[in-house]
Coordinates of C-alpha atoms in Angstrom, one line a residue:
X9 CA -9.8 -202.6 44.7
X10 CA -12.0 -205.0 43.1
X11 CA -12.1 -207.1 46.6
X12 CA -13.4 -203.6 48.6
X13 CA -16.3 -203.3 45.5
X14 CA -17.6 -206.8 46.5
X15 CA -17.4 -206.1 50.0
X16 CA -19.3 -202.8 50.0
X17 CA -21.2 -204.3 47.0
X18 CA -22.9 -207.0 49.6
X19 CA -24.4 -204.0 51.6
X20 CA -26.0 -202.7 48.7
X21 CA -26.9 -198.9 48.4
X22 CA -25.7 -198.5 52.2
X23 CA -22.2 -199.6 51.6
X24 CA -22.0 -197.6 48.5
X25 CA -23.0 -194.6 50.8
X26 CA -20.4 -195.5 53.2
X27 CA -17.3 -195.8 50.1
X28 CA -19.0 -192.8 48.6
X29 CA -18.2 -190.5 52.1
X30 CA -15.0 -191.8 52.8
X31 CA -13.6 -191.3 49.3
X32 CA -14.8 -187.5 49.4
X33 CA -13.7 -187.1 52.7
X34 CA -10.1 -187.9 52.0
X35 CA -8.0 -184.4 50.6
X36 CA -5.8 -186.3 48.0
X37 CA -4.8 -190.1 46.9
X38 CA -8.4 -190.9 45.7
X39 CA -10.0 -191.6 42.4
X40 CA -12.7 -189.7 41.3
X41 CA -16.1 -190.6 42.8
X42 CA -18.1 -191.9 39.6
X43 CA -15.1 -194.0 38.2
X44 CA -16.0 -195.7 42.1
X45 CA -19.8 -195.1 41.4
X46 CA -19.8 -196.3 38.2
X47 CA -17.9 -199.3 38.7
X48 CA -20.5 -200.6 41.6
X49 CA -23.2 -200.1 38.9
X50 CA -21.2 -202.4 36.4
X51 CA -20.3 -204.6 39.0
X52 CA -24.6 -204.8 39.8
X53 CA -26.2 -203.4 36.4
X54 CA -29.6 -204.7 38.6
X55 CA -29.3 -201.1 40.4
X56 CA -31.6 -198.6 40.1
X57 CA -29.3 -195.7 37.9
X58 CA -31.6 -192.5 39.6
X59 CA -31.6 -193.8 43.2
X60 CA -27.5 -194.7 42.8
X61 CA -26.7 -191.3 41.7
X62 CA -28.7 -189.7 44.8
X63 CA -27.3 -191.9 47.3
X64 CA -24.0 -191.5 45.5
X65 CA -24.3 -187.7 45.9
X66 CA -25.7 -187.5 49.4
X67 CA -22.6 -189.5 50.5
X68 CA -19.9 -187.3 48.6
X69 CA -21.4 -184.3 49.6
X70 CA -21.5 -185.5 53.5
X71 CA -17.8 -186.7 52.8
X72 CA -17.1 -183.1 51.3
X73 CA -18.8 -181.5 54.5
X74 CA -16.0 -183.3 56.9
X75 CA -13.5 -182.5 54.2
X76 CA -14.1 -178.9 54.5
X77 CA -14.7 -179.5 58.4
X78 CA -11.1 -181.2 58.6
X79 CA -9.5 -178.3 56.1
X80 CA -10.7 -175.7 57.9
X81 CA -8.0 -176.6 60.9
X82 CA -5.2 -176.1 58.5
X83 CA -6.1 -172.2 58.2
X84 CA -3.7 -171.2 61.0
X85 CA -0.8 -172.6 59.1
X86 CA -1.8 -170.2 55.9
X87 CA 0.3 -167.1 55.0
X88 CA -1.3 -164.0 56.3
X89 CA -1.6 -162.1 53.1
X90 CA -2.9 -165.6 51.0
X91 CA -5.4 -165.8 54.5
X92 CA -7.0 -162.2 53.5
X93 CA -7.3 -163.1 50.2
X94 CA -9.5 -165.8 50.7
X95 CA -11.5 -163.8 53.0
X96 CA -12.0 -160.9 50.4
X97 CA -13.4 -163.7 48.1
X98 CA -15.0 -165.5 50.7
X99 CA -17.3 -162.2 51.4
X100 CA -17.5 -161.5 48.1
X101 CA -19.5 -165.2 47.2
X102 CA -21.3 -164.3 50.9
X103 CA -23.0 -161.1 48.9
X104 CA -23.7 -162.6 45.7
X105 CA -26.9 -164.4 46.5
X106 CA -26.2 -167.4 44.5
X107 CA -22.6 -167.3 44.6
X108 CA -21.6 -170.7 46.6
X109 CA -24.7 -172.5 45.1
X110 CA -23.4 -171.8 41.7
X111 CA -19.5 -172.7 42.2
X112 CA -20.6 -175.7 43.8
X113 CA -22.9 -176.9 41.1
X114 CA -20.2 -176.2 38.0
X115 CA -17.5 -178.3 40.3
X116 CA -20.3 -181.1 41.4
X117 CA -21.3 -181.2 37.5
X118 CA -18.5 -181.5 35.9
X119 CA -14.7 -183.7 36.2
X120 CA -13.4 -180.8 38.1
X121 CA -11.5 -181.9 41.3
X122 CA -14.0 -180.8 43.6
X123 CA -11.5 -181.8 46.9
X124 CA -9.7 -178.8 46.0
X125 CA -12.7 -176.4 46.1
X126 CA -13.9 -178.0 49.4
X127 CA -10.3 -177.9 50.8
X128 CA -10.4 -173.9 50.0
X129 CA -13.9 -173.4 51.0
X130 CA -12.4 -175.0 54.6
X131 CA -9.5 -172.2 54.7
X132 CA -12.3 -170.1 53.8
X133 CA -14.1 -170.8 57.0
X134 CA -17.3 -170.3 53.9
X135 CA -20.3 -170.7 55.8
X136 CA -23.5 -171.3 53.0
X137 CA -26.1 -173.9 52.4
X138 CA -25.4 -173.3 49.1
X139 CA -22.2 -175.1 48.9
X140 CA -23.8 -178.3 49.6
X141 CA -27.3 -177.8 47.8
X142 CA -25.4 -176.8 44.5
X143 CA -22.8 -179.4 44.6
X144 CA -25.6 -181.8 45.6
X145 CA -27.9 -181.0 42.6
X146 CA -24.4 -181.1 40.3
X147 CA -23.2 -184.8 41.1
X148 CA -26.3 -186.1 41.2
X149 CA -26.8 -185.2 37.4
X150 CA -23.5 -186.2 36.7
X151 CA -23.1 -189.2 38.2
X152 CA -26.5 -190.2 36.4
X153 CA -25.0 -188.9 33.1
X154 CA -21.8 -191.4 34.1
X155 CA -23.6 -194.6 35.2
X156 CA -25.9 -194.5 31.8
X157 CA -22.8 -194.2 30.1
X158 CA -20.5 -196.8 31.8
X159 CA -18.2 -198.4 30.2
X160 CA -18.1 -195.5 27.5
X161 CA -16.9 -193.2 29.7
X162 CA -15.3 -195.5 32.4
X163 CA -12.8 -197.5 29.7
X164 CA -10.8 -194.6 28.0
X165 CA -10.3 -192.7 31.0
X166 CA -8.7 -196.0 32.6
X167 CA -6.4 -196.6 29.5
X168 CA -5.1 -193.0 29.8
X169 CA -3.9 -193.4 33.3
X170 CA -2.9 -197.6 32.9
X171 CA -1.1 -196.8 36.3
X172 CA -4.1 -195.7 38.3
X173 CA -1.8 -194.3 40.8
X174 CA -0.5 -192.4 38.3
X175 CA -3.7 -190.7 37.0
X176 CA -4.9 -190.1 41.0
X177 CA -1.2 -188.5 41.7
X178 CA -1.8 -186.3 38.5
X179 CA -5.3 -184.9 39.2
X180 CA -4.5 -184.5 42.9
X181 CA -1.2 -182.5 41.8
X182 CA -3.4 -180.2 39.4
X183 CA -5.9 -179.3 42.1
X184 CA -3.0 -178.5 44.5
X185 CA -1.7 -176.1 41.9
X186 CA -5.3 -174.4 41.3
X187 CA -5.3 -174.0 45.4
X188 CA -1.9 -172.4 45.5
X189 CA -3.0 -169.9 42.0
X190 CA -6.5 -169.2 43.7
X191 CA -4.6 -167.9 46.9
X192 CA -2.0 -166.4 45.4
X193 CA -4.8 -163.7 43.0
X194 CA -5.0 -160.5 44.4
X195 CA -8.4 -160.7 45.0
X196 CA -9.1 -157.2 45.8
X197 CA -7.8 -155.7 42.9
X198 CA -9.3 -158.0 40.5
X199 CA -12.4 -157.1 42.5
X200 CA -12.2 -153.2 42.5
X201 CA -10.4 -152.9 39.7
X202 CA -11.1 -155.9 37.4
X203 CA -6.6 -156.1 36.9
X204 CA -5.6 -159.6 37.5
X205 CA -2.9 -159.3 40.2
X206 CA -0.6 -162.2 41.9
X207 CA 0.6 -161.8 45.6
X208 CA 3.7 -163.9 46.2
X209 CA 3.0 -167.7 46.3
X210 CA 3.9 -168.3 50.0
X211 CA 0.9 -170.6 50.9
X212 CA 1.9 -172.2 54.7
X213 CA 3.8 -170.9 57.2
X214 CA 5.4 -172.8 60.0

């Protein structure tokens, strides 16, 4: 890991752009984008925080744009009934004017595994410039928040997962979970009638 930071490191803010795509392209088996943007600054404190956080951000949320092109191809293998729940809440965001933009920006803002959301927007077939504007805006104040910080932040989240693999397998096996709950809520009944509702959990069909 530390050999792929010097290499990209040498290209400056254009190889972080290209590690910052192909990390948030990738569904699962990643770690989270500003441990790897935060890591380059540490490696080079000489770089400017503001302009890392933008380029940072305009490369995870091009990486998230292929990851939602790429999830989107998986949406014939979904389970009918989970396939017209996400449509019910895919046209409910499409008529709340601020719906995507705001979903996007709580997930880019915050340590929330934002692969998952981009994986469902995919099977969604969600079609807004809101989803990137919003999660855009949100990492780029994040990852600013996380580079000032640094080792603060970086350190004790490394000790809790010592086995990095470990800690990636974790997060990506929460967000998997949250994608199989998300499909499996009755979505037009806690619509309509504001009752939370589960349809059975049958995710893919083959």
């Amino acid at each position: 890991m530390a050999d792929i930071f010097e290499i990209f490191g040498e290209l400056s803010y254009f190889g972080i752009f290209l590690v910052l795509i192909l990390v948030n392209a990738s569904p699962i088996l990643m770690p989270p984008s500003w441990i790897v943007l935060t890591s380059f600054y540490l490696l080079d404190p000489n770089l400017n925080v503001v302009f890392l956080a933008t380029v940072g951000a305009t490369g995870a949320t091009l990486g998230r744009f292929f990851l939602k092109k790429i999830s989107g191809l998986f949406r014939k293998f979904v389970g009918e009934e989970q396939k017209s729940n996400l449509d019910i809440i895919g046209d409910y965001l499409n008529h709340k004017k601020y719906g995507y933009l705001l979903a996007s920006f709580l997930f880019g803002a915050t340590p929330l595994p934002s692969n998952m959301l981009f994986i469902t927007y995919g099977l969604m077939r969600a079609k807004s410039i809101g989803i990137y504007v919003g999660f855009w805006f949100g990492r780029t104040i994040s990852y600013i928040i996380m580079i000032y910080f640094g080792n603060a932040v970086l350190q004790p989240f490394l000790e809790i997962f010592e086995d990095r693999l470990t800690g990636i397998l974790l997060i990506d096996g929460v967000g998997i979970g949250v994608i199989v709950l998300f499909a499996s809520i009755n979505w037009t009944v806690l619509i309509t009638q504001k009752k939370l509702k589960f349809v059975k959990p049958k995710i893919w069909r083959f």
